[in-house]
Amino acid sequence: GEEGVRVAGARNEAVAFQIVISPTGEDLSRVEIEVADLAGPDGAVISADRVTLLREAFVQVKEPSHRDWEPGLWWPDPLPPWTPWDITVADRHQPVWIEVAVPDDVPAGEYVGALIVRPEGGDEMRVAVNLTVWDFALPVERSLRTLFPLYLPSIAGQHLLAGLITDADAYS
């Protein structure tokens, strides 16, 4: 396929990747992203409606809750749905989280599609998407039981809350 993004996954898997849109020289207004179907072997298609676009938003951490974080930094956290968005030179970069929900009934093989990034009044940019679908499917129901034990006083200590949660409080 074309150069661009190259990812792989099983049937019934959500395969995710990111692109970053960076204005060069001038702001980009009302940036839209069009998703093309992914064409695969023997006419198979993964429809564009199986692709989700999310804007990586940033939150400024004024008072860090973790001792290793610096105050005032901007951290990517929320993932609202992509809508036409302005990207300024001052912003520098706008990451986009893209997720492809691979159907459980598509044939294994190489699928090729594209993302077309269109700023209002500017040149469009094309990003090829190359997806390899492996010849097996992930089960719908999980079969592995898991346990993630948490020691709340330790977590509190890592987030500058030491002394606020004791063993007695955490496990009473």
mmCIF file of C-alpha atoms in Angstrom:
data_model
loop_
_atom_site.group_PDB
_atom_site.id
_atom_site.type_symbol
_atom_site.label_atom_id
_atom_site.label_comp_id
_atom_site.label_asym_id
_atom_site.label_seq_id
_atom_site.Cartn_x
_atom_site.Cartn_y
_atom_site.Cartn_z
ATOM 1 C CA GLY A 1 0.000 0.000 0.000
ATOM 2 C CA GLU A 2 0.855 3.680 0.079
ATOM 3 C CA GLU A 3 3.140 5.153 2.701
ATOM 4 C CA GLY A 4 1.263 6.434 5.729
ATOM 5 C CA VAL A 5 -0.080 4.703 8.795
ATOM 6 C CA ARG A 6 0.494 0.958 9.025
ATOM 7 C CA VAL A 7 -1.383 -1.029 11.707
ATOM 8 C CA ALA A 8 -2.457 -4.633 12.242
ATOM 9 C CA GLY A 9 -5.055 -6.470 14.239
ATOM 10 C CA ALA A 10 -7.374 -9.430 14.526
ATOM 11 C CA ARG A 11 -10.985 -9.684 13.476
ATOM 12 C CA ASN A 12 -13.283 -8.288 16.168
ATOM 13 C CA GLU A 13 -10.492 -6.039 17.489
ATOM 14 C CA ALA A 14 -10.445 -2.268 17.884
ATOM 15 C CA VAL A 15 -7.177 -1.111 16.304
ATOM 16 C CA ALA A 16 -6.112 2.405 17.262
ATOM 17 C CA PHE A 17 -3.488 4.855 16.029
ATOM 18 C CA GLN A 18 -2.833 8.575 16.043
ATOM 19 C CA ILE A 19 -2.040 11.286 13.555
ATOM 20 C CA VAL A 20 -0.908 14.787 14.432
ATOM 21 C CA ILE A 21 -2.008 17.834 12.476
ATOM 22 C CA SER A 22 0.509 20.685 12.671
ATOM 23 C CA PRO A 23 -0.049 24.038 10.977
ATOM 24 C CA THR A 24 3.000 25.418 9.195
ATOM 25 C CA GLY A 25 3.043 29.187 8.935
ATOM 26 C CA GLU A 26 -0.661 29.968 9.320
ATOM 27 C CA ASP A 27 -3.651 28.827 11.338
ATOM 28 C CA LEU A 28 -5.897 26.063 10.010
ATOM 29 C CA SER A 29 -9.626 26.842 10.223
ATOM 30 C CA ARG A 30 -12.483 24.380 10.602
ATOM 31 C CA VAL A 31 -10.372 21.316 9.886
ATOM 32 C CA GLU A 32 -12.529 18.404 8.741
ATOM 33 C CA ILE A 33 -11.381 14.803 8.392
ATOM 34 C CA GLU A 34 -12.983 12.483 5.856
ATOM 35 C CA VAL A 35 -12.536 8.743 6.216
ATOM 36 C CA ALA A 36 -12.473 6.520 3.133
ATOM 37 C CA ASP A 37 -13.539 2.868 3.201
ATOM 38 C CA LEU A 38 -10.694 0.368 3.585
ATOM 39 C CA ALA A 39 -10.545 -1.916 0.524
ATOM 40 C CA GLY A 40 -9.305 -5.455 1.097
ATOM 41 C CA PRO A 41 -8.803 -8.773 -0.644
ATOM 42 C CA ASP A 42 -11.331 -10.044 -3.198
ATOM 43 C CA GLY A 43 -13.500 -6.934 -2.938
ATOM 44 C CA ALA A 44 -13.861 -7.060 0.865
ATOM 45 C CA VAL A 45 -14.461 -3.670 2.508
ATOM 46 C CA ILE A 46 -14.202 -2.300 6.024
ATOM 47 C CA SER A 47 -16.691 0.559 5.905
ATOM 48 C CA ALA A 48 -15.685 4.071 6.939
ATOM 49 C CA ASP A 49 -18.499 4.012 9.495
ATOM 50 C CA ARG A 50 -16.383 1.524 11.498
ATOM 51 C CA VAL A 51 -13.755 4.253 11.994
ATOM 52 C CA THR A 52 -14.049 6.608 14.971
ATOM 53 C CA LEU A 53 -12.246 9.965 15.060
ATOM 54 C CA LEU A 54 -11.526 11.579 18.423
ATOM 55 C CA ARG A 55 -9.808 14.884 19.170
ATOM 56 C CA GLU A 56 -7.164 14.644 21.844
ATOM 57 C CA ALA A 57 -7.983 17.533 24.150
ATOM 58 C CA PHE A 58 -5.601 18.897 26.764
ATOM 59 C CA VAL A 59 -6.067 19.780 30.416
ATOM 60 C CA GLN A 60 -3.744 22.157 32.240
ATOM 61 C CA VAL A 61 -2.594 20.711 35.541
ATOM 62 C CA LYS A 62 -2.144 23.706 37.838
ATOM 63 C CA GLU A 63 -1.652 21.685 41.007
ATOM 64 C CA PRO A 64 -0.193 18.273 40.198
ATOM 65 C CA SER A 65 -1.521 15.321 42.137
ATOM 66 C CA HIS A 66 1.622 13.280 41.485
ATOM 67 C CA ARG A 67 4.961 14.215 42.966
ATOM 68 C CA ASP A 68 6.814 13.777 39.650
ATOM 69 C CA TRP A 69 4.611 16.184 37.673
ATOM 70 C CA GLU A 70 5.386 19.842 37.123
ATOM 71 C CA PRO A 71 2.686 22.474 37.689
ATOM 72 C CA GLY A 72 1.326 24.307 34.656
ATOM 73 C CA LEU A 73 1.875 21.526 32.110
ATOM 74 C CA TRP A 74 -0.820 20.575 29.611
ATOM 75 C CA TRP A 75 -1.722 16.874 29.552
ATOM 76 C CA PRO A 76 -3.707 15.040 26.860
ATOM 77 C CA ASP A 77 -6.663 13.412 28.541
ATOM 78 C CA PRO A 78 -10.220 13.814 27.238
ATOM 79 C CA LEU A 79 -11.123 12.331 23.851
ATOM 80 C CA PRO A 80 -14.200 14.169 22.555
ATOM 81 C CA PRO A 81 -15.549 13.232 19.114
ATOM 82 C CA TRP A 82 -13.880 15.031 16.219
ATOM 83 C CA THR A 83 -15.839 17.971 14.875
ATOM 84 C CA PRO A 84 -14.533 20.683 12.531
ATOM 85 C CA TRP A 85 -11.802 22.282 14.602
ATOM 86 C CA ASP A 86 -9.491 25.303 14.422
ATOM 87 C CA ILE A 87 -5.788 24.531 14.868
ATOM 88 C CA THR A 88 -3.620 27.574 15.448
ATOM 89 C CA VAL A 89 0.104 28.014 14.992
ATOM 90 C CA ALA A 90 0.195 28.838 18.718
ATOM 91 C CA ASP A 91 -1.356 25.415 19.477
ATOM 92 C CA ARG A 92 1.439 23.878 17.372
ATOM 93 C CA HIS A 93 -0.014 20.381 17.172
ATOM 94 C CA GLN A 94 -3.409 18.681 17.312
ATOM 95 C CA PRO A 95 -3.324 14.919 17.861
ATOM 96 C CA VAL A 96 -6.223 12.853 16.538
ATOM 97 C CA TRP A 97 -7.032 9.414 17.960
ATOM 98 C CA ILE A 98 -8.371 7.054 15.294
ATOM 99 C CA GLU A 99 -9.937 3.696 16.044
ATOM 100 C CA VAL A 100 -10.923 1.050 13.487
ATOM 101 C CA ALA A 101 -13.433 -1.560 14.684
ATOM 102 C CA VAL A 102 -12.442 -4.592 12.607
ATOM 103 C CA PRO A 103 -15.549 -6.683 11.812
ATOM 104 C CA ASP A 104 -15.495 -10.322 12.874
ATOM 105 C CA ASP A 105 -16.438 -11.558 9.407
ATOM 106 C CA VAL A 106 -13.920 -9.887 7.058
ATOM 107 C CA PRO A 107 -11.282 -11.986 5.302
ATOM 108 C CA ALA A 108 -7.712 -11.785 6.522
ATOM 109 C CA GLY A 109 -5.359 -9.700 4.412
ATOM 110 C CA GLU A 110 -4.271 -6.183 3.549
ATOM 111 C CA TYR A 111 -6.787 -3.312 3.615
ATOM 112 C CA VAL A 112 -6.038 0.137 2.236
ATOM 113 C CA GLY A 113 -7.955 3.348 2.834
ATOM 114 C CA ALA A 114 -7.240 6.966 3.632
ATOM 115 C CA LEU A 115 -7.906 9.913 5.874
ATOM 116 C CA ILE A 116 -8.367 13.207 4.044
ATOM 117 C CA VAL A 117 -7.659 16.239 6.230
ATOM 118 C CA ARG A 118 -9.378 19.373 4.887
ATOM 119 C CA PRO A 119 -8.828 22.773 6.459
ATOM 120 C CA GLU A 120 -11.308 25.419 5.301
ATOM 121 C CA GLY A 121 -9.664 27.448 2.532
ATOM 122 C CA GLY A 122 -6.450 25.405 2.665
ATOM 123 C CA ASP A 123 -4.817 22.476 0.925
ATOM 124 C CA GLU A 124 -6.117 19.026 1.774
ATOM 125 C CA MET A 125 -3.719 16.434 3.110
ATOM 126 C CA ARG A 126 -4.080 12.699 2.498
ATOM 127 C CA VAL A 127 -2.879 10.073 4.953
ATOM 128 C CA ALA A 128 -2.905 6.486 3.693
ATOM 129 C CA VAL A 129 -4.184 3.877 6.136
ATOM 130 C CA ASN A 130 -2.792 0.366 5.671
ATOM 131 C CA LEU A 131 -4.424 -2.252 7.911
ATOM 132 C CA THR A 132 -3.375 -5.891 8.058
ATOM 133 C CA VAL A 133 -6.184 -8.130 9.345
ATOM 134 C CA TRP A 134 -4.840 -11.345 10.828
ATOM 135 C CA ASP A 135 -6.488 -14.706 10.212
ATOM 136 C CA PHE A 136 -8.170 -15.127 13.610
ATOM 137 C CA ALA A 137 -10.838 -13.326 15.633
ATOM 138 C CA LEU A 138 -10.858 -12.147 19.222
ATOM 139 C CA PRO A 139 -13.684 -13.710 21.210
ATOM 140 C CA VAL A 140 -16.723 -11.591 22.026
ATOM 141 C CA GLU A 141 -16.687 -12.664 25.654
ATOM 142 C CA ARG A 142 -13.545 -12.642 27.744
ATOM 143 C CA SER A 143 -12.379 -15.958 29.082
ATOM 144 C CA LEU A 144 -9.577 -14.841 31.399
ATOM 145 C CA ARG A 145 -10.478 -13.721 34.887
ATOM 146 C CA THR A 146 -8.353 -10.897 36.222
ATOM 147 C CA LEU A 147 -7.694 -9.293 39.578
ATOM 148 C CA PHE A 148 -5.906 -6.008 40.053
ATOM 149 C CA PRO A 149 -5.355 -5.507 43.773
ATOM 150 C CA LEU A 150 -5.051 -1.929 44.917
ATOM 151 C CA TYR A 151 -3.334 -0.718 48.067
ATOM 152 C CA LEU A 152 -5.041 2.619 48.608
ATOM 153 C CA PRO A 153 -2.525 4.158 51.045
ATOM 154 C CA SER A 154 0.253 3.574 48.476
ATOM 155 C CA ILE A 155 -1.813 5.198 45.725
ATOM 156 C CA ALA A 156 -2.551 8.150 48.013
ATOM 157 C CA GLY A 157 1.163 8.560 48.725
ATOM 158 C CA GLN A 158 2.013 8.665 45.017
ATOM 159 C CA HIS A 159 -0.533 11.432 44.495
ATOM 160 C CA LEU A 160 0.548 13.678 47.378
ATOM 161 C CA LEU A 161 -2.340 12.549 49.586
ATOM 162 C CA ALA A 162 -0.255 10.628 52.126
ATOM 163 C CA GLY A 163 -1.875 10.542 55.532
ATOM 164 C CA LEU A 164 -5.346 11.229 54.161
ATOM 165 C CA ILE A 165 -6.075 7.545 53.626
ATOM 166 C CA THR A 166 -5.016 5.000 56.226
ATOM 167 C CA ASP A 167 -5.286 1.228 56.227
ATOM 168 C CA ALA A 168 -8.221 1.494 58.608
ATOM 169 C CA ASP A 169 -10.026 3.983 56.333
ATOM 170 C CA ALA A 170 -9.292 2.091 53.153
ATOM 171 C CA TYR A 171 -10.415 -1.309 54.315
ATOM 172 C CA SER A 172 -13.180 -0.585 56.807
#
